[in-house]
Amino acid sequence: MASLLFCGPKLAACGLVLSIWGVVMLAMLGIFFTTHSAVLIEDVPFTEEDIHNQQSPLQGVYDLYNKVGYNCFIAAAIYVAIGLLSFCQVRLNKRKEYLVH
Amino acid sequence: MGFRSEEMCLAQLFLQSGSAYDCISELGEMGLVEFRDLNPSVSAFQRRFVSEIKRCEEMERILGYLLREIKKENIAVPEAEDLPAAPAPKNVLEIMEQLQRLEVELSEVAKNKEKLERNLLELTEYTHMLRITRTFMHSRSRHEALGPQYEEFPTLDTESVTGCTSMQRLGAKLGFISGLIQRVKVEAFERMLWRVCKGYTILSYAEVDESLADLDTGEINKSVVFLISFWGEQIGQKVQKICDCYHCHLYPHPENDEERADIMDSLRTRIQDLQNVLHRTEDYLKQVLHKASESAHSWVLQVKKMKAIYHILNLCSFDVTNKCLIAEVWCPVSDLTNLRRALEEGSRKGDATVPSFVNRIPSNDTPPTLLRSNKFTSGFQSIVEAYGVGDYREASPAPYTLITFPFLFAVMFGDLGHGVVMTLCSLWMVLTEKDHTRRRPGNEIWRTFFDGRYIMLMMGLFSIYTGLIYNDCFSKSLNIFGSSWSVNAMFTEQQWSNETLQTNALLTLDPNISAVFSGPYPLGIDPIWNMAVNRLAFLNSYKMKMSVIIGVIHMSFGVVLSVINYIHFRQKFKIYLLFLPELLFLLCLFGYLVFMIFYKWLAFSARDSRLAPSILIHFINMFLMQGNDSTPLYPGQMGVQMFLMVVALLSVPVMLLGKPLYLYWLHHGGKSLRVHRGYERVRRVSEEDLSTSIVHDEEEGLSDSGGPQEFDFGDVFLHQAIHTIEFCLGCISNTASYLRLWALSLAHAQLSEVLWAMVMRLGLRMTSKLGVLLLVPVFGVFAVLTVSILLVMEGLSAFLHALRLHWVEFQNKFYSGTGVKFCPFDFSLLPCVFEQDGLL
């Protein structure tokens, strides 16, 4: 059971905070991408060919938007996992500190 | 909080000798008053209670030793449940005795332990030596020539250390020296032996696998067991000397195997016994320290309080009958009843026959400044006081700083996302503040941030607001209400077509075309600007004008605050001779600039924006008093500007000469007035408020030092000239200084944008299958860089600049800040030496 603990209390707390921030921010980014917000146009990886060679370039751009949005959601899910892991580490650290005293 | 310092008074305390200790103990618990030193010419060693303080210091020394021993054994010192009061003098001896007994016991036990450990080390080394030399002998005994012969000959024991076996046939004595030497010295030792003894010695050595601790230096290093066999007594002495030189530990070498086995057995039992005793000793030591640690904390507190009380008693003076102690204290007027009650309590505790009492006395000295604050306002109070503690009864800028400081910070920091992070961080600190204040972690940087948690909370909340106004959230704009600009309208109004799009890299949306611009965005900057290439040109103009407007308002507010001081200190003439010209100068020039800014914003629309004149050119022309060729901003502009310039120019000599001439007339011309003032002076002699006006105007002469005050016209005039030049030139430079509000917000926005473009965009633009996994570490890097660069670095920078704007541009309009802070005698404020050393 002791070997499950691999980081100290500070690192675990940092990981937890980072994960919560990551989940919130990436989820919101994902929502904004899937609703095709214009402000985020620079972050969508479209190229010249997408505009010129396609029948409906608008739909192509929207598809790219959706793809990036789903990427963000996947990253948010990964951060949920990291968050749970950090939370377990925090709890294990607290228990270890409690036991020593 | 208080707009100005509380009213303070000087009071005399008459303490009966018997109960003086208890009274001062009560006062220390309550922390009401500040004691003055009535014996300033007496050195520390000549004071009355020197012996008691020496005793306290002796107790502190013992406590320090005790705490160090406790810390060495890693025993935690529990905090006392309720804080103990200072012990009565009769209990002091008891505590002293206890401490002395503990010290003696501890030092004895420590000494014994050291002796035992030394013994153990010797025995262990001897064991190793015997074991290893046995292998030498046995390997050597394979050479049959020398081996068995040793047992035939009788032993001649000439020295206790060297075992000798005589070889009568050779006529020489074979001697052995064995012992241990440190590993690092072995090669040198061997070489020395070879050179000195010229081959008449044989050295064999082997390393001890267990590393032993050297008790003198405390290091753990490897040792080597060596066995030297030599022929001849002279050689023996030389070898002995060399061994001494290299700090070898020598042990007697046994004659034969039985003796060796016997010695090893006895050594083994002895080592076991010693280890037992050592364990018991350590346990006993731990027990003693454990018991002592339970009361260590309360002892420390009691000794600290006692020492403080004796220190205060040293500041008091004895009256002629030697039965009464007199102390002079500064006390807030509102706390006089509490003071009386504390003295009664102290007298009761000390079983005094005559109760101690307090008597308020008039004084000409300036009292210290006391501004009460709670946990929310104390942070803002301390940043104001870092510049200078206010004079007594001067208007304090602290209550306004509560709002203006976070606001100016937010103007420079303005980002919604960063504001949210800062707010959450400070909210966590505020909600868990009880744990943190109790635990008192030693890290100074953390302590600084923690003490400023309410400042940070306010800064974060205001930053959220300015982030909404600038429409900036991690460098992206939020489209909450729907943009007012419509690109579609450019197409429907036949301005653009598909060819326009394909042939032009950049296009301009023209607000003059109908339906393109449908009115201003309800709150803040329109989100479409985030995508515009000329975004900075628009924002720079807006932010610069905003900075100048905020600056002029802030400075005018500062000038207006000086009226409060003039009214309070009854210097009405200063309102007409200082405040009015200053305000007129500031408003006629820079207030007019603000007016021009607003006028241009309101009067010129998108239609005639090309005709809008440059305000800066007009402003410069106003100073040069020349009309320019371009069209005026409004009809009659030349006349208005001329009038304002004349008013501003006239206020300069009023500022320069007004006050000195008026004071000159007061002292030399207004004789009748002076007599009248004399009566006023006598009447008001006990009012402390008036006595402090000498701090402000040394030339005013309202003090009752008797006789006509020296009025140095030259000095006053020089001061006023400096002040006038400082104010007038300072107006221009200070207004320009407020442009840092624009500069820092621009820097913050650009940094934020660069961080997004260079870090986050890399992760978002990934299209490959596994590229999505890159977004996770990229976000981590983005978060770390945001916190470290944008929050910490930019936050500290904006904090510093907002602070500078307050300290210099705002406060030099009305604040002098040359006062002394009120430091009450309070046990909780006294530092604890042991805490600082990390022992407690």
PDB file of N, CA and C in Angstrom, chain B residues 236-265:
ATOM      1  N   GLY B 236      60.832  -0.676  17.695  1.00  0.00           N
ATOM      2  CA  GLY B 236      59.541  -0.653  18.398  1.00  0.00           C
ATOM      3  C   GLY B 236      59.167   0.746  18.833  1.00  0.00           C
ATOM      4  N   GLN B 237      60.144   1.455  19.396  1.00  0.00           N
ATOM      5  CA  GLN B 237      59.837   2.819  19.856  1.00  0.00           C
ATOM      6  C   GLN B 237      59.506   3.730  18.700  1.00  0.00           C
ATOM      7  N   LYS B 238      60.283   3.553  17.587  1.00  0.00           N
ATOM      8  CA  LYS B 238      59.999   4.402  16.427  1.00  0.00           C
ATOM      9  C   LYS B 238      58.607   4.147  15.904  1.00  0.00           C
ATOM     10  N   VAL B 239      58.261   2.855  15.828  1.00  0.00           N
ATOM     11  CA  VAL B 239      56.918   2.519  15.341  1.00  0.00           C
ATOM     12  C   VAL B 239      55.858   3.127  16.246  1.00  0.00           C
ATOM     13  N   GLN B 240      56.127   3.057  17.557  1.00  0.00           N
ATOM     14  CA  GLN B 240      55.184   3.622  18.525  1.00  0.00           C
ATOM     15  C   GLN B 240      54.935   5.099  18.256  1.00  0.00           C
ATOM     16  N   LYS B 241      56.074   5.791  18.028  1.00  0.00           N
ATOM     17  CA  LYS B 241      55.939   7.231  17.817  1.00  0.00           C
ATOM     18  C   LYS B 241      55.160   7.523  16.540  1.00  0.00           C
ATOM     19  N   ILE B 242      55.436   6.734  15.486  1.00  0.00           N
ATOM     20  CA  ILE B 242      54.738   6.963  14.227  1.00  0.00           C
ATOM     21  C   ILE B 242      53.248   6.710  14.404  1.00  0.00           C
ATOM     22  N   CYS B 243      52.941   5.668  15.169  1.00  0.00           N
ATOM     23  CA  CYS B 243      51.520   5.391  15.398  1.00  0.00           C
ATOM     24  C   CYS B 243      50.841   6.539  16.123  1.00  0.00           C
ATOM     25  N   ASP B 244      51.549   7.086  17.103  1.00  0.00           N
ATOM     26  CA  ASP B 244      50.957   8.234  17.813  1.00  0.00           C
ATOM     27  C   ASP B 244      50.694   9.379  16.865  1.00  0.00           C
ATOM     28  N   CYS B 245      51.671   9.569  15.973  1.00  0.00           N
ATOM     29  CA  CYS B 245      51.580  10.676  15.023  1.00  0.00           C
ATOM     30  C   CYS B 245      50.329  10.582  14.164  1.00  0.00           C
ATOM     31  N   TYR B 246      49.990   9.378  13.750  1.00  0.00           N
ATOM     32  CA  TYR B 246      48.856   9.215  12.858  1.00  0.00           C
ATOM     33  C   TYR B 246      47.557   8.943  13.586  1.00  0.00           C
ATOM     34  N   HIS B 247      47.529   9.219  14.873  1.00  0.00           N
ATOM     35  CA  HIS B 247      46.304   9.076  15.677  1.00  0.00           C
ATOM     36  C   HIS B 247      45.700   7.703  15.539  1.00  0.00           C
ATOM     37  N   CYS B 248      46.568   6.668  15.691  1.00  0.00           N
ATOM     38  CA  CYS B 248      46.011   5.320  15.624  1.00  0.00           C
ATOM     39  C   CYS B 248      45.473   4.940  16.978  1.00  0.00           C
ATOM     40  N   HIS B 249      44.474   4.118  16.967  1.00  0.00           N
ATOM     41  CA  HIS B 249      43.991   3.559  18.222  1.00  0.00           C
ATOM     42  C   HIS B 249      44.681   2.215  18.393  1.00  0.00           C
ATOM     43  N   LEU B 250      45.597   2.101  19.395  1.00  0.00           N
ATOM     44  CA  LEU B 250      46.385   0.875  19.571  1.00  0.00           C
ATOM     45  C   LEU B 250      45.745  -0.007  20.619  1.00  0.00           C
ATOM     46  N   TYR B 251      45.785  -1.289  20.374  1.00  0.00           N
ATOM     47  CA  TYR B 251      45.227  -2.240  21.332  1.00  0.00           C
ATOM     48  C   TYR B 251      46.241  -3.357  21.547  1.00  0.00           C
ATOM     49  N   PRO B 252      46.269  -3.921  22.753  1.00  0.00           N
ATOM     50  CA  PRO B 252      47.279  -4.969  23.023  1.00  0.00           C
ATOM     51  C   PRO B 252      47.031  -6.212  22.159  1.00  0.00           C
ATOM     52  N   HIS B 253      48.128  -6.740  21.647  1.00  0.00           N
ATOM     53  CA  HIS B 253      48.021  -7.902  20.760  1.00  0.00           C
ATOM     54  C   HIS B 253      48.138  -9.179  21.580  1.00  0.00           C
ATOM     55  N   PRO B 254      47.234 -10.101  21.441  1.00  0.00           N
ATOM     56  CA  PRO B 254      47.288 -11.323  22.276  1.00  0.00           C
ATOM     57  C   PRO B 254      48.423 -12.242  21.819  1.00  0.00           C
ATOM     58  N   GLU B 255      48.879 -13.052  22.761  1.00  0.00           N
ATOM     59  CA  GLU B 255      50.039 -13.908  22.475  1.00  0.00           C
ATOM     60  C   GLU B 255      49.687 -15.058  21.557  1.00  0.00           C
ATOM     61  N   ASN B 256      48.599 -15.696  21.936  1.00  0.00           N
ATOM     62  CA  ASN B 256      48.285 -16.897  21.166  1.00  0.00           C
ATOM     63  C   ASN B 256      46.784 -16.964  20.957  1.00  0.00           C
ATOM     64  N   ASP B 257      46.413 -18.047  20.365  1.00  0.00           N
ATOM     65  CA  ASP B 257      45.013 -18.142  19.967  1.00  0.00           C
ATOM     66  C   ASP B 257      44.076 -18.260  21.141  1.00  0.00           C
ATOM     67  N   GLU B 258      44.487 -18.988  22.204  1.00  0.00           N
ATOM     68  CA  GLU B 258      43.564 -19.138  23.346  1.00  0.00           C
ATOM     69  C   GLU B 258      43.308 -17.798  23.994  1.00  0.00           C
ATOM     70  N   GLU B 259      44.453 -17.106  24.159  1.00  0.00           N
ATOM     71  CA  GLU B 259      44.283 -15.789  24.785  1.00  0.00           C
ATOM     72  C   GLU B 259      43.361 -14.925  23.938  1.00  0.00           C
ATOM     73  N   ARG B 260      43.588 -14.989  22.625  1.00  0.00           N
ATOM     74  CA  ARG B 260      42.750 -14.209  21.715  1.00  0.00           C
ATOM     75  C   ARG B 260      41.293 -14.591  21.869  1.00  0.00           C
ATOM     76  N   ALA B 261      41.007 -15.901  21.916  1.00  0.00           N
ATOM     77  CA  ALA B 261      39.615 -16.335  22.042  1.00  0.00           C
ATOM     78  C   ALA B 261      39.025 -15.852  23.353  1.00  0.00           C
ATOM     79  N   ASP B 262      39.830 -15.939  24.437  1.00  0.00           N
ATOM     80  CA  ASP B 262      39.326 -15.474  25.738  1.00  0.00           C
ATOM     81  C   ASP B 262      38.963 -14.015  25.683  1.00  0.00           C
ATOM     82  N   ILE B 263      39.930 -13.264  25.144  1.00  0.00           N
ATOM     83  CA  ILE B 263      39.676 -11.813  25.115  1.00  0.00           C
ATOM     84  C   ILE B 263      38.435 -11.527  24.287  1.00  0.00           C
ATOM     85  N   MET B 264      38.292 -12.215  23.157  1.00  0.00           N
ATOM     86  CA  MET B 264      37.124 -11.926  22.317  1.00  0.00           C
ATOM     87  C   MET B 264      35.828 -12.244  23.038  1.00  0.00           C
ATOM     88  N   ASP B 265      35.807 -13.322  23.792  1.00  0.00           N
ATOM     89  CA  ASP B 265      34.584 -13.646  24.530  1.00  0.00           C
ATOM     90  C   ASP B 265      34.237 -12.566  25.525  1.00  0.00           C
TER      91      ASP B 265
END
